[in-house]
Tab-separated table of C-alpha atoms in Angstrom:
chain	number	residue	atom	x	y	z
A	1	MET	CA	1.008	0.591	13.109
A	2	GLY	CA	3.487	1.242	15.287
A	3	PRO	CA	3.685	4.442	17.666
A	4	ALA	CA	3.051	7.250	15.215
A	5	ASP	CA	6.390	9.486	14.828
A	6	THR	CA	5.861	12.760	15.911
A	7	ASN	CA	8.555	14.344	13.187
A	8	THR	CA	6.648	12.305	10.354
A	9	LEU	CA	5.186	14.854	7.971
A	10	MET	CA	1.849	14.531	7.552
A	11	HIS	CA	0.603	13.153	3.761
A	12	THR	CA	-2.857	14.728	3.064
A	13	ARG	CA	-3.164	17.390	5.557
A	14	ALA	CA	-0.676	20.561	6.897
A	15	THR	CA	1.379	19.152	9.389
A	16	PRO	CA	0.894	20.846	12.820
A	17	LYS	CA	3.825	23.286	13.663
A	18	GLN	CA	3.924	22.471	17.464
A	19	ALA	CA	4.938	19.243	18.682
A	20	ARG	CA	1.998	18.640	21.345
A	21	ALA	CA	-0.597	19.190	18.289
A	22	ARG	CA	1.722	16.655	16.335
A	23	GLN	CA	1.544	14.398	19.056
A	24	ARG	CA	-2.143	14.596	19.407
A	25	VAL	CA	-2.137	13.805	15.569
A	26	ALA	CA	-0.125	10.689	16.246
A	27	ASP	CA	-2.426	9.728	19.153
A	28	ILE	CA	-5.516	9.497	16.811
A	29	LEU	CA	-4.131	7.983	13.893
A	30	ASP	CA	-2.514	5.054	16.383
A	31	ALA	CA	-6.316	4.933	17.752
A	32	ALA	CA	-7.657	4.738	14.410
A	33	ALA	CA	-5.208	1.841	13.746
A	34	ALA	CA	-5.849	-0.122	16.667
A	35	LEU	CA	-9.462	-0.034	16.179
A	36	LEU	CA	-9.471	-1.150	12.796
A	37	ALA	CA	-7.166	-4.174	13.815
A	38	GLU	CA	-9.867	-4.868	16.589
A	39	ARG	CA	-12.913	-4.211	14.934
A	40	PRO	CA	-15.047	-4.900	11.639
A	41	PRO	CA	-14.049	-1.609	9.793
A	42	GLY	CA	-17.795	-0.444	9.781
A	43	ASP	CA	-17.648	-0.093	13.143
A	44	LEU	CA	-14.978	2.668	12.937
A	45	ASN	CA	-16.306	6.146	13.822
A	46	THR	CA	-14.795	9.703	15.132
A	47	SER	CA	-16.193	8.800	18.853
A	48	LEU	CA	-14.625	5.377	19.325
A	49	ILE	CA	-11.178	7.185	18.298
A	50	ALA	CA	-11.653	9.802	20.293
A	51	GLU	CA	-12.437	7.921	23.591
A	52	ARG	CA	-9.175	5.170	22.280
A	53	ALA	CA	-6.702	8.020	21.629
A	54	GLY	CA	-7.832	10.148	24.913
A	55	VAL	CA	-9.046	13.371	23.107
A	56	PRO	CA	-12.437	14.974	22.630
A	57	VAL	CA	-14.113	14.516	19.673
A	58	SER	CA	-13.668	18.448	19.006
A	59	SER	CA	-9.931	17.039	18.144
A	60	ILE	CA	-10.330	14.687	15.552
A	61	TYR	CA	-12.165	17.007	13.535
A	62	ARG	CA	-9.879	19.782	14.336
A	63	TYR	CA	-7.199	18.240	12.129
A	64	PHE	CA	-9.503	15.942	10.049
A	65	PRO	CA	-12.752	17.599	8.966
A	66	THR	CA	-14.225	14.499	8.030
A	67	LEU	CA	-13.548	10.192	9.041
A	68	ARG	CA	-12.372	9.796	5.372
A	69	ASP	CA	-9.525	12.475	5.629
A	70	LEU	CA	-8.454	10.775	8.452
A	71	LEU	CA	-8.687	7.378	6.477
A	72	ASP	CA	-6.738	8.997	3.636
A	73	GLU	CA	-4.092	10.053	5.912
A	74	LEU	CA	-3.651	6.283	7.160
A	75	SER	CA	-3.768	5.282	3.823
A	76	ALA	CA	-0.897	7.447	2.801
A	77	ARG	CA	1.410	6.586	4.994
A	78	ALA	CA	0.750	2.673	4.631
A	79	ALA	CA	0.957	3.503	1.076
A	80	GLY	CA	4.164	4.907	1.369
A	81	ASP	CA	5.943	2.211	3.971
A	82	LEU	CA	4.667	-0.526	0.755
A	83	ARG	CA	6.128	1.818	-1.834
A	84	GLN	CA	9.552	2.056	-0.279
A	85	HIS	CA	9.754	-1.724	0.208
A	86	PHE	CA	8.941	-2.238	-3.583
A	87	MET	CA	11.461	0.403	-5.007
A	88	GLU	CA	14.205	-1.017	-1.911
A	89	THR	CA	13.395	-4.850	-3.303
A	90	ILE	CA	13.406	-3.911	-7.299
A	91	ALA	CA	16.841	-2.302	-6.604
A	92	ALA	CA	18.223	-5.229	-4.318
A	93	THR	CA	17.296	-7.788	-7.198
A	94	GLU	CA	18.274	-5.861	-9.779
A	95	SER	CA	21.092	-8.958	-10.982
A	96	GLU	CA	18.905	-11.844	-10.034
A	97	PRO	CA	17.699	-13.230	-13.339
A	98	ASP	CA	14.618	-15.237	-12.380
A	99	LEU	CA	12.164	-12.760	-13.061
A	100	VAL	CA	9.393	-14.812	-11.526
A	101	LEU	CA	11.618	-14.710	-7.672
A	102	ARG	CA	12.158	-10.979	-8.444
A	103	ILE	CA	8.378	-10.453	-8.621
A	104	ARG	CA	7.509	-13.095	-5.840
A	105	ARG	CA	10.065	-11.159	-3.559
A	106	THR	CA	8.485	-7.646	-4.395
A	107	LEU	CA	4.855	-8.383	-3.927
A	108	GLU	CA	5.676	-10.686	-0.775
A	109	GLY	CA	5.945	-7.592	0.997
A	110	ILE	CA	2.131	-7.316	0.607
A	111	ARG	CA	1.418	-10.307	2.589
A	112	VAL	CA	4.440	-9.699	5.073
A	113	PHE	CA	2.916	-5.690	5.714
A	114	MET	CA	-0.469	-7.083	5.990
A	115	ALA	CA	0.643	-9.339	8.757
A	116	GLU	CA	2.718	-7.118	10.373
A	117	HIS	CA	0.099	-4.369	10.071
A	118	PRO	CA	-3.196	-5.603	11.365
A	119	TYR	CA	-5.122	-2.583	10.636
A	120	TYR	CA	-4.373	-2.625	6.999
A	121	ARG	CA	-6.632	-5.255	5.869
A	122	GLY	CA	-9.720	-3.023	7.377
A	123	LEU	CA	-8.266	0.085	6.319
A	124	LEU	CA	-8.683	-1.559	2.687
A	125	LEU	CA	-11.935	-2.559	3.000
A	126	LEU	CA	-13.699	0.567	4.546
A	127	LEU	CA	-11.706	2.766	1.744
A	128	ALA	CA	-12.679	0.082	-1.053
A	129	SER	CA	-16.271	0.718	0.256
A	130	LEU	CA	-15.829	4.313	0.240
A	131	ARG	CA	-13.839	5.005	-3.098
A	132	GLY	CA	-14.000	1.807	-4.626
A	133	VAL	CA	-10.979	-0.247	-5.485
A	134	GLN	CA	-7.478	1.390	-5.575
A	135	SER	CA	-6.733	2.754	-8.583
A	136	VAL	CA	-3.259	3.961	-10.394
A	137	GLU	CA	-4.663	7.030	-10.471
A	138	ASP	CA	-4.073	7.901	-6.752
A	139	ASP	CA	-1.224	9.860	-6.014
A	140	ASP	CA	0.206	7.349	-3.729
A	141	ASN	CA	0.151	4.750	-6.295
A	142	ALA	CA	1.128	7.047	-9.322
A	143	GLU	CA	4.504	7.626	-7.772
A	144	LEU	CA	5.614	3.843	-7.792
A	145	VAL	CA	4.059	3.960	-11.162
A	146	GLY	CA	6.555	6.562	-12.139
A	147	PHE	CA	9.625	4.889	-10.393
A	148	LEU	CA	8.977	1.646	-12.563
A	149	ALA	CA	8.101	3.692	-15.962
A	150	ASP	CA	11.536	5.381	-15.449
A	151	ARG	CA	13.634	2.441	-14.908
A	152	TRP	CA	12.010	0.790	-18.196
A	153	ALA	CA	12.555	3.694	-20.228
A	154	ARG	CA	16.195	3.646	-19.359
A	155	GLY	CA	15.914	-0.337	-20.562
A	156	LEU	CA	16.676	-1.483	-17.091
A	157	ASP	CA	15.395	-4.897	-15.678
A	158	GLY	CA	15.469	-5.642	-19.927
A	159	PHE	CA	12.542	-3.930	-21.061
A	160	SER	CA	11.759	-4.030	-24.520
A	161	GLY	CA	8.573	-3.696	-26.814
A	162	GLY	CA	6.351	-1.890	-25.190
A	163	ASP	CA	5.393	1.861	-23.561
A	164	PRO	CA	7.040	1.730	-20.341
A	165	GLN	CA	4.237	3.958	-18.493
A	166	VAL	CA	1.386	1.958	-19.980
A	167	VAL	CA	3.146	-1.139	-19.059
A	168	ALA	CA	3.912	0.318	-15.742
A	169	THR	CA	0.615	1.429	-14.689
A	170	THR	CA	-0.923	-1.920	-15.947
A	171	ALA	CA	1.347	-3.991	-13.927
A	172	VAL	CA	0.602	-1.777	-10.480
A	173	GLN	CA	-3.373	-2.117	-11.476
A	174	ILE	CA	-2.924	-5.718	-11.286
A	175	ALA	CA	-1.076	-5.616	-8.086
A	176	LEU	CA	-3.634	-3.141	-6.510
A	177	THR	CA	-6.673	-4.960	-7.652
A	178	LEU	CA	-5.293	-8.536	-6.168
A	179	GLU	CA	-4.359	-6.955	-3.183
A	180	ASP	CA	-7.917	-5.880	-2.577
A	181	ARG	CA	-9.357	-8.925	-3.087
A	182	MET	CA	-6.571	-10.658	-0.636
A	183	ALA	CA	-7.630	-8.211	2.046
A	184	ARG	CA	-11.054	-9.491	1.835
A	185	GLN	CA	-10.221	-12.946	2.454
A	186	THR	CA	-10.727	-14.564	6.602
A	187	SER	CA	-8.910	-17.447	5.148
A	188	PRO	CA	-5.161	-17.532	5.337
A	189	THR	CA	-5.398	-20.358	2.709
A	190	LEU	CA	-7.479	-18.228	0.401
A	191	GLU	CA	-5.250	-15.373	0.792
A	192	ALA	CA	-2.423	-17.166	0.123
A	193	GLN	CA	-3.746	-18.909	-3.118
A	194	TYR	CA	-4.698	-15.068	-4.198
A	195	HIS	CA	-1.247	-13.981	-3.404
A	196	GLU	CA	0.090	-17.050	-5.620
A	197	GLU	CA	-2.286	-15.797	-8.593
A	198	MET	CA	-1.117	-12.228	-8.451
A	199	VAL	CA	2.364	-13.501	-9.012
A	200	ARG	CA	1.017	-15.755	-12.125
A	201	ALA	CA	-0.356	-12.827	-13.353
A	202	LEU	CA	2.179	-10.241	-13.181
A	203	ASP	CA	5.058	-13.003	-14.296
A	204	ALA	CA	2.473	-13.750	-17.516
A	205	TYR	CA	1.810	-10.058	-18.281
A	206	LEU	CA	5.741	-8.879	-17.655
A	207	SER	CA	7.405	-11.721	-19.237
A	208	LEU	CA	6.175	-10.093	-22.528
A	209	TYR	CA	8.255	-6.887	-21.812
A	210	LEU	CA	11.204	-7.962	-19.347
A	211	ARG	CA	14.135	-9.921	-19.784
A	212	ARG	CA	13.927	-13.616	-18.651
A	213	SER	CA	17.277	-15.651	-17.703
A	214	PRO	CA	18.214	-18.156	-20.438
A	215	ALA	CA	17.233	-20.856	-17.953
A	216	GLU	CA	14.076	-19.676	-17.659
A	217	GLU	CA	13.100	-19.548	-21.620
A	218	SER	CA	14.921	-23.087	-22.238
């Protein structure tokens, strides 16, 4: 996670009005992300975060009443970045006839994001221990489901033969479940294998509803 933008609105809490307060929030989030990247996720606590951020523990509780609140904000920011990648990739590959290639390019963002944001793996694991596997009922994921359902309700991507909302919900849940499984792998080889299985699973499922190219069908 790069330095947090002090002008970025908070996702789960009221954004402080003063620039100094926004900077302190950014420092706290950056410190938590750095610790998640360096240490086992179970080690994370407010004392360590305060020490890394150079702020009193009381400052953390001022903006985040519980550690879970802080983690939820980090998760919301990460989910926003991933969601933006998915939407941009889906739009950019709209004319690509190869369904598997489109899915692969879109899902590759998960692996790239994990590599570029080393805190994300620990964040997923810690949140999974607190709230279970990610769900499409989470607000962050519901927006992506809505984006896909809207596209498919308009017949984009050659969609036919199913309920757009149900298919979008199922597809996103498949991806989220396998993303959590990828995060648990300490071996790059196993992580790559789970990523490949995610591509296969979504290809097999979405091929029931999305148009494939003539070359793929033959």
